[in-house]
Coordinates of C-alpha atoms in Angstrom, one line a residue:
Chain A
X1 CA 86.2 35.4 82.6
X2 CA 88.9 33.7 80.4
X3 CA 91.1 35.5 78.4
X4 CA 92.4 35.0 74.9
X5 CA 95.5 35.2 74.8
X6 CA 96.3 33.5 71.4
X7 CA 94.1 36.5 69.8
X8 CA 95.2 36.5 66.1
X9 CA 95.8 40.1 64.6
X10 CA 94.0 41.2 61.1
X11 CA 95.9 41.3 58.5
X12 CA 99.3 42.9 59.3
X13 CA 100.6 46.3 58.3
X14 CA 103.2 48.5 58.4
X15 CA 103.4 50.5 61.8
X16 CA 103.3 54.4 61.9
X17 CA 104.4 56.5 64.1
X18 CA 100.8 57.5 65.1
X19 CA 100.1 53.9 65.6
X20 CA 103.0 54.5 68.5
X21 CA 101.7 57.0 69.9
X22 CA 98.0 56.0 69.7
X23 CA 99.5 53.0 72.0
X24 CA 100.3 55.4 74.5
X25 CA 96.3 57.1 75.1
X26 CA 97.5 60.3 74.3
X27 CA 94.3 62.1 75.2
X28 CA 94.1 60.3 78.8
X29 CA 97.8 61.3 78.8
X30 CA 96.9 64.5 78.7
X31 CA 94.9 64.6 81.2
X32 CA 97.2 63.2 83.8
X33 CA 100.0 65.3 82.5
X34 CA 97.4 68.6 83.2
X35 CA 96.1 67.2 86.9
X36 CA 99.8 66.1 88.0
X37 CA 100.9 69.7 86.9
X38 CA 97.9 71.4 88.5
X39 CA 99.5 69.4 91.2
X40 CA 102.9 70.6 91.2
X41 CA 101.8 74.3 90.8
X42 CA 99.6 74.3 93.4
X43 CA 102.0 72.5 95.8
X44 CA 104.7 75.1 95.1
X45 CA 101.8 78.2 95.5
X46 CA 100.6 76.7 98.5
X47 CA 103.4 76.0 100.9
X48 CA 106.2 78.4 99.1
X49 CA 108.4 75.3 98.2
X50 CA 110.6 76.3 95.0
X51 CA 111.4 73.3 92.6
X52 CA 113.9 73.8 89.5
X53 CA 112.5 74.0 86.5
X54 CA 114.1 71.4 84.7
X55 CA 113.4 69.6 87.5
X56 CA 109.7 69.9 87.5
X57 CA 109.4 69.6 83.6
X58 CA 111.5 66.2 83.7
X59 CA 108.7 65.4 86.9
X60 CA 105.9 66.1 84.2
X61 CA 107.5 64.1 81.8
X62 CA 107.9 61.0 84.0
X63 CA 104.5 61.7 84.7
X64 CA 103.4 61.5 81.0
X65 CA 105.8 58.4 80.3
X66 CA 104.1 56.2 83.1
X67 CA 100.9 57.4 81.9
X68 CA 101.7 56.1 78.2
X69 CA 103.5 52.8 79.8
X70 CA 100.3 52.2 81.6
X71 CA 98.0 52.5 78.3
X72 CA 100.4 50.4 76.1
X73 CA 99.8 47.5 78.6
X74 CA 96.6 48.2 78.9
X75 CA 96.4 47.9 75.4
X76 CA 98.7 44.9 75.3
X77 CA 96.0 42.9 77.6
X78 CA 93.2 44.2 76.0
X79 CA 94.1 43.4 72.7
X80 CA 91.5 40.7 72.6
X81 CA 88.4 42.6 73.4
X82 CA 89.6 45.5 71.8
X83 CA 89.7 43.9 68.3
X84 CA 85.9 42.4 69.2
X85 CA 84.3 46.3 69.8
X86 CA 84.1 48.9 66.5
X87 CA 85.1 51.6 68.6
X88 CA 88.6 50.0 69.5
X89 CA 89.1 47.5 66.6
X90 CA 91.4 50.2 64.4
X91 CA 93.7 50.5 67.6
X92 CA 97.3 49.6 67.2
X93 CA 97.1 45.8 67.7
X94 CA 93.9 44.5 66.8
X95 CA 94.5 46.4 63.8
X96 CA 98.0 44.2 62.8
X97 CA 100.2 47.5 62.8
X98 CA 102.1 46.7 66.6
X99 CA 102.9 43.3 67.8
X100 CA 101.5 42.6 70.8
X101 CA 104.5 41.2 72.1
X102 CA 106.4 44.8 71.4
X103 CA 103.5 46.3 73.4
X104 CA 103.9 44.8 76.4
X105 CA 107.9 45.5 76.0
X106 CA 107.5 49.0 75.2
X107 CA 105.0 49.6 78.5
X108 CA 107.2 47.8 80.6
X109 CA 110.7 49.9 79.7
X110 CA 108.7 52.9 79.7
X111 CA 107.2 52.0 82.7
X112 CA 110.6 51.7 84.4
X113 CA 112.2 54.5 82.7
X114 CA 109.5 56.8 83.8
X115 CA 109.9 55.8 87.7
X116 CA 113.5 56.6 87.5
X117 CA 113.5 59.6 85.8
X118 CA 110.6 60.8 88.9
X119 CA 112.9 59.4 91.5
X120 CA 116.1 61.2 89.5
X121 CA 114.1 64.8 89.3
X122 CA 112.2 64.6 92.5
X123 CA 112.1 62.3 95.4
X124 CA 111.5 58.7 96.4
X125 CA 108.0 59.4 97.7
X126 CA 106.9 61.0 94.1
X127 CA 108.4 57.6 92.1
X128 CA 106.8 55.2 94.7
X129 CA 103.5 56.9 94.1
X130 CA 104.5 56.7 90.2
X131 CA 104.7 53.3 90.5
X132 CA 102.3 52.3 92.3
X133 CA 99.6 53.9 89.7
X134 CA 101.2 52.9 86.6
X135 CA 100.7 49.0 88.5
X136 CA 97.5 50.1 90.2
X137 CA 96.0 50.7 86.1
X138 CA 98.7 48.0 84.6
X139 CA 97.7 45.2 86.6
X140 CA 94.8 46.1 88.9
X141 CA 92.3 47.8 86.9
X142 CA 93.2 45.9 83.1
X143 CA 93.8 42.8 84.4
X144 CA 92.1 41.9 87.3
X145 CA 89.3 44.5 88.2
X146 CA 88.1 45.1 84.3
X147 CA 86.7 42.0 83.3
X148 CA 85.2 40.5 87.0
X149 CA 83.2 43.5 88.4
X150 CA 80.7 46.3 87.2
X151 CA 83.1 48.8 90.0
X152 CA 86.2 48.3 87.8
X153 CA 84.9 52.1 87.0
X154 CA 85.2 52.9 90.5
X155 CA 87.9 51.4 92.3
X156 CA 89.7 51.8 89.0
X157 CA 89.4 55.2 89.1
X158 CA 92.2 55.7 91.8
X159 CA 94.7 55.3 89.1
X160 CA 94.0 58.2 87.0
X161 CA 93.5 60.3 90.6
X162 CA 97.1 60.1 91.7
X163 CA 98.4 62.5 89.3
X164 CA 97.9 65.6 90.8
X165 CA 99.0 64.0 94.1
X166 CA 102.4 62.6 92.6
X167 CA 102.8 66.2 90.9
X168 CA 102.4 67.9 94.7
X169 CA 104.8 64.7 96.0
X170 CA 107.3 65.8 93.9
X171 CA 107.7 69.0 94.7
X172 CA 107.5 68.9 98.6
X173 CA 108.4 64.9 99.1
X174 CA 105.1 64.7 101.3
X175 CA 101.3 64.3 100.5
X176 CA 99.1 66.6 102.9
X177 CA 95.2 67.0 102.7
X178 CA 95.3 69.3 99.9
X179 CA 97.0 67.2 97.7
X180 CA 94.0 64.0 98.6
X181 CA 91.3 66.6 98.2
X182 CA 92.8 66.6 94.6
X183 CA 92.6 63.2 94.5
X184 CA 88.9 62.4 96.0
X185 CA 88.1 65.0 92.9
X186 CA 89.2 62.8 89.9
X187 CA 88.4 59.7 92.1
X188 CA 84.5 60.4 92.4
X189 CA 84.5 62.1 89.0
X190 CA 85.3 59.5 87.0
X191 CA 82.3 57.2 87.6
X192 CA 80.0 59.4 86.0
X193 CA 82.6 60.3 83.5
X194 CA 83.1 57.0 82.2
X195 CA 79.4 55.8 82.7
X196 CA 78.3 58.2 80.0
X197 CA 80.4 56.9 77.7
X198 CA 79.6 53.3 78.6
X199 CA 75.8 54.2 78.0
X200 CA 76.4 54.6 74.2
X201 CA 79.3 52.2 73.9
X202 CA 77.2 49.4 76.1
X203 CA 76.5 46.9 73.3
X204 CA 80.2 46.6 72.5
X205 CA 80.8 46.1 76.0
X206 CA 78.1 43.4 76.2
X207 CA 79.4 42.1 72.9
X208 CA 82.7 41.8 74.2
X209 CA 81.7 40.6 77.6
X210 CA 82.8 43.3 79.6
X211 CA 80.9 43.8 82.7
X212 CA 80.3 47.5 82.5
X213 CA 77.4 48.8 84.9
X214 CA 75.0 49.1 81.4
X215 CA 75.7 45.5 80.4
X216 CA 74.9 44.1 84.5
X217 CA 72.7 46.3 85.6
X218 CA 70.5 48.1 82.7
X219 CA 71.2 51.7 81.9
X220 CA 68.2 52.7 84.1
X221 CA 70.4 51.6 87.3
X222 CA 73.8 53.5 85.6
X223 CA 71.9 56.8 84.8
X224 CA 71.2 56.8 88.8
X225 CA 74.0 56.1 89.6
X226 CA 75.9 58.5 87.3
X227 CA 73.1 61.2 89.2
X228 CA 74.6 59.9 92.4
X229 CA 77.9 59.7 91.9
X230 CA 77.6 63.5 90.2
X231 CA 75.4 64.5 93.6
X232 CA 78.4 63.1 95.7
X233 CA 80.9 65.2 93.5
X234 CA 78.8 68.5 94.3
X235 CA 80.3 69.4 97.3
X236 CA 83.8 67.4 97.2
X237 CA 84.5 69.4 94.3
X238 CA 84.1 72.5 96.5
X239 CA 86.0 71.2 99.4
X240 CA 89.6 73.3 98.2
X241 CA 87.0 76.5 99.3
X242 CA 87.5 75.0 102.9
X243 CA 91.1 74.3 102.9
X244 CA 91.7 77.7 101.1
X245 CA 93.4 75.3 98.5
X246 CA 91.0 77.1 96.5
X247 CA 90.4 80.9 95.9
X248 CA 87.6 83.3 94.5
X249 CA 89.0 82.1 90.4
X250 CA 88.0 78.3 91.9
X251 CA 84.9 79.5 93.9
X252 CA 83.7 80.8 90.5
X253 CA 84.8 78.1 87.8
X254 CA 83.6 75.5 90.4
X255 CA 80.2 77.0 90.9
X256 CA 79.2 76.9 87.2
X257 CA 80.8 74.0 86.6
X258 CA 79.3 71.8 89.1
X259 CA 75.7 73.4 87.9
X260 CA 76.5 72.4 84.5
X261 CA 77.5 68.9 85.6
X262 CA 74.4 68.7 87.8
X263 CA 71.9 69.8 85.2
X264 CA 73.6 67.3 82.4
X265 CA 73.0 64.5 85.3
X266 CA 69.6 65.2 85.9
X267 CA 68.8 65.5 82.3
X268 CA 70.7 62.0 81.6
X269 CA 69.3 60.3 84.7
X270 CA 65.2 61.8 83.4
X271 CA 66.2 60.6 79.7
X272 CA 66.0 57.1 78.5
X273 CA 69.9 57.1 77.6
X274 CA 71.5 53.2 76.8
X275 CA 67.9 51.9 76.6
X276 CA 67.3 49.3 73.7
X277 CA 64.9 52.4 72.0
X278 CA 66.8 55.1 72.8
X279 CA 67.5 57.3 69.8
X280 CA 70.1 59.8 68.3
X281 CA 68.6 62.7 70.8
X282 CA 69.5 60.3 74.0
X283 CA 72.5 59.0 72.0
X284 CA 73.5 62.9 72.2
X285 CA 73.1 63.8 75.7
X286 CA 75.1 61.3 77.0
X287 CA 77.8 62.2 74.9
X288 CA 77.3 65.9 75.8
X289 CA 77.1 64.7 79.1
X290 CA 80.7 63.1 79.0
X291 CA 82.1 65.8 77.1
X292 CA 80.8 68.6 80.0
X293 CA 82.5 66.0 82.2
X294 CA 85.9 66.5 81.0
X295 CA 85.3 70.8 80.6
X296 CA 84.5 70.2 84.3
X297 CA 88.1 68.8 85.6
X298 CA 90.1 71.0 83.0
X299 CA 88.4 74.1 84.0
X300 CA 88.7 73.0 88.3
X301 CA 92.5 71.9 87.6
X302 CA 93.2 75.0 85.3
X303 CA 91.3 77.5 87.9
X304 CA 94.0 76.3 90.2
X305 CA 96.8 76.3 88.1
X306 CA 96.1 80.1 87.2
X307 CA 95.4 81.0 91.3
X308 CA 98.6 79.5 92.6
X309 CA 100.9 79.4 89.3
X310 CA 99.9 83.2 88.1
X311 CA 99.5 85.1 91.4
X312 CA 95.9 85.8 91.3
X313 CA 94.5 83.6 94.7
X314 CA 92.3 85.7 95.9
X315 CA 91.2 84.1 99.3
X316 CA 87.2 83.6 100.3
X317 CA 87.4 84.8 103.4
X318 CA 89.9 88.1 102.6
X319 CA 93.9 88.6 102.6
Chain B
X1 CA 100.6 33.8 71.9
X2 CA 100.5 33.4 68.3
X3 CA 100.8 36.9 66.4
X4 CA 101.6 37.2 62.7
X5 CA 104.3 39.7 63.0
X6 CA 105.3 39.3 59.2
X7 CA 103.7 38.8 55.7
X8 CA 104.3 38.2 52.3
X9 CA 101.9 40.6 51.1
X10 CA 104.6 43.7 52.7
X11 CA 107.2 44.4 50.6
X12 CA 110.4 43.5 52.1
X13 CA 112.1 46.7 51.4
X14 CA 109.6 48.8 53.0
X15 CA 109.6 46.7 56.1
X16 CA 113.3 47.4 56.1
X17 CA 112.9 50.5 55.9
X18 CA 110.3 51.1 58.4
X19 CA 112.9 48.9 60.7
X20 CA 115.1 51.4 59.8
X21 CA 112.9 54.4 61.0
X22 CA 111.8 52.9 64.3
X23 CA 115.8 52.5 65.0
X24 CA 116.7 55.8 64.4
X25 CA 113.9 56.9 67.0
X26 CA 115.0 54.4 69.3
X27 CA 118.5 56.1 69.2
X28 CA 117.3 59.1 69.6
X29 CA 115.0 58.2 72.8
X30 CA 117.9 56.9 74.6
X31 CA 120.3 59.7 73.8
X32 CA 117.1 62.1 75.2
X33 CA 117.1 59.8 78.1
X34 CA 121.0 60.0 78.9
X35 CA 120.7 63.7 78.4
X36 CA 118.0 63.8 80.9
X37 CA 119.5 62.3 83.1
X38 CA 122.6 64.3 83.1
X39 CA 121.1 67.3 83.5
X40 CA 118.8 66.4 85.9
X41 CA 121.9 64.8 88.1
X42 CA 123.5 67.7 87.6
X43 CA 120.9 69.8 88.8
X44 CA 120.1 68.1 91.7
X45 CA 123.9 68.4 92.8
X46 CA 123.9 71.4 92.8
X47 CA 121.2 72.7 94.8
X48 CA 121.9 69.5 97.5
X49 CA 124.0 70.6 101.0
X50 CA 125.9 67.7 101.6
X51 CA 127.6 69.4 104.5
X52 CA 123.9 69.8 106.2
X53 CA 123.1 66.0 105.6
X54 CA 121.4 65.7 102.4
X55 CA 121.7 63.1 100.5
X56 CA 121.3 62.8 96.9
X57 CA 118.0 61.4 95.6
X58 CA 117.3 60.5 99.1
X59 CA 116.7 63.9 100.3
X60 CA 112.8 63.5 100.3
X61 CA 110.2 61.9 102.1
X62 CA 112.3 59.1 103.3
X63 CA 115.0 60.8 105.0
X64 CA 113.0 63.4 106.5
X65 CA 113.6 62.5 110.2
X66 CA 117.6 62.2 109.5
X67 CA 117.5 65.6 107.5
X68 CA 115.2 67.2 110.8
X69 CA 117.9 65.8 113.0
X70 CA 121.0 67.0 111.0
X71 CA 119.7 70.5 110.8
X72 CA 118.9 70.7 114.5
X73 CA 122.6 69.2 115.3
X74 CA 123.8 71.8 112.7
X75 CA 121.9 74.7 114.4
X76 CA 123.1 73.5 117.7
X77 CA 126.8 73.5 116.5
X78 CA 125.7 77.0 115.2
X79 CA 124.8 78.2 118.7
X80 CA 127.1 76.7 120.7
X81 CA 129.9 78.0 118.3
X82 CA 128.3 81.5 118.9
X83 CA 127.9 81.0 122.9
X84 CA 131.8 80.6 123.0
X85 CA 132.5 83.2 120.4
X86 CA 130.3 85.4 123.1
X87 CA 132.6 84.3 126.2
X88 CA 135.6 84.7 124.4
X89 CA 134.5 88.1 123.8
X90 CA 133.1 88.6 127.3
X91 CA 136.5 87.8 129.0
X92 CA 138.9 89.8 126.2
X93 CA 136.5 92.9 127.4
X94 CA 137.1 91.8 130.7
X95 CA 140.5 91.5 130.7
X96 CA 140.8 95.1 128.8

């Protein structure tokens, strides 16, 4: 697929500070800020390793900096189809308040400053992994995953899963199981995250020629696959319980929320959600379905943040 | 790429102005950044034993074999420092 790159903004305006922080996906920002920290906690309750404080806040930081360098190119690239789709058209660019041009300058110095400030507060191992996901989203996913295949979802994913395993790379300058088990978490959850969004927002997709799994493959085919993908998730969302990663506050906020995630799938994948006649009641699920999605990660991330950060891991199998 | 960064219909002032603001927040962002920094330098010297190897902002996953191999030539120092402080004591004893 070609990309216009001569995209003309509508009518210019003055920038706000909002518009500069809207650049930056403050919401996705805050997600990777709360899995890389979930990370960090749970490295330091799991293998005793102390970090400074300052030290681990200015980790979090560089953490939330690549993740905002990363959307502001994203943005930058996308600028064309985002000013085609109603749902991104008010965004900073397409919507004349940011130069395009300043966009891609502000990711890239943010981009760089964030990877020093992780190598300054932490360790080599912890910026290289920063790096490599603020490229792996930059470059990978935007530009060359996004617009050729209906997986950009999936392989895509991986850059939104490293968080939590730069947060636990920062802390101990290695990445053990745990820290992937955290990883293979976000990695399988965001499929189905990001498919029940795409089965509302599908017609700006098609109309924008982005070749989300609705727009290839019909929104029968995606509400499978979200069931699939939400099946697979099951049980690696319970896999901390094995490594005792995971205590009796994850074995419980797990449980339910993997029900709740299962019983939204099934009800999405039996509904007629993203079909040509769905209505406002199908319209509705999905969305419910990818708002339970995000309550699932926060409450598995926070369940381990309050076992290993606040002293209450309470192991399954006894002290 | 051709973007239409300016317009007639803003009023020149108020795009000075606004210039004005964003510069000010620059300033700001890099005197947050040089503070960071400093700190965090500062930090980190402090809690790193360059006698025992480390090495600043290398002391991670990269230099974890050379860090392994310092301490285990620093605990043999350690032991074979005691070993002789043991002898010396063994023989003054003996002597007495």
């Amino acid at each position: 697929m070609s990309v216009d790159m001569t995209v003309e903004q509508t009518g210019p305006r003055l920038a706000t500070a909002r518009d500069y922080v809207e650049l930056l996906k403050p919401r996705i920002m805050m997600l990777v800020v709360f899995t890389a920290l979930a990370g960090l906690v749970a490295a330091i309750g799991v293998t005793g390793q102390a970090m400074n404080p300052v030290l681990a806040g200015v980790a979090v930081l560089a953490v939330a900096l690549g993740s905002g360098a990363a959307g502001a190119i994203n943005m930058w690239y996308d600028a064309d189809i985002d000013a085609i789709m109603t749902r991104t058209a008010s965004r900073p660019i397409p919507s004349g308040a940011v130069p395009r041009d300043e966009a891609l300058a502000m990711g890239l110095i943010m981009s760089a400053v964030s990877v020093l400030l992780m190598w300054i507060a932490s360790n080599t191992l912890a910026a290289g992994l920063l790096a490599f996901s603020i490229v792996y989203y930059g470059w990978f996913y935007t530009i060359v995953l996004k617009r050729r295949t209906a997986q950009n979802i999936v392989i895509g994913g991986a850059a939104g899963a490293f968080p939590p395993v730069i947060g636990w790379a920062a802390v101990t300058g290695t990445t053990p199981l745990d820290a992937w088990i955290l990883f293979a978490i976000i990695f399988v959850w965001t499929p189905p995250h990001f498919w029940a969004l795409s089965l509302v927002a599908h017609n700006e997709y098609k109309k924008a020629g982005v070749p989300m799994l609705p727009v290839t493959n019909g929104a029968k085919e995606t509400r499978l696959q979200i069931l699939i993908y939400t099946i697979i998730l099951a049980p690696v969302g319970m896999v901390p319980l094995m490594t005792g990663l995971g205590g009796w506050v994850y074995a419980v906020t797990a449980g339910l929320a993997t029900i709740g995630f299962l019983h939204f799938a099934f009800r999405v994948f039996r509904s007629r959600a993203g079909d040509a006649d769905a209505g406002d009641e199908e319209r509705k699920l999905a969305m419910g379905m990818f708002a339970f999605s995000i309550l699932y990660l926060f409450g598995l991330f926070a369940a381990l943040i309050i076992e290993r950060g606040f002293g209450l891991y309470l192991p399954l199998g006894g002290a | 790429m051709s973007e239409a960064v300016d317009s007639p219909q803003i009023d020149p002032d108020l795009i000075q102005k606004a210039q004005k603001r964003r510069n000010v927040w620059l300033a700001w962002a890099l005197v947050a950044f040089v503070v960071i920094v400093g700190v965090s330098t500062a930090l980190r010297i402090q809690q790193t034993d360059f006698s025992g190897g480390d090495r600043l902002y290398f002391s991670g996953y990269m230099d974890e074999a050379a860090k392994e191999k310092a301490d285990r030539e620093a605990m043999a120092r350690a032991e074979a420092l005691a070993a002789e402080q043991a002898a010396a004591t063994e023989e003054q004893v003996s002597d007495e």
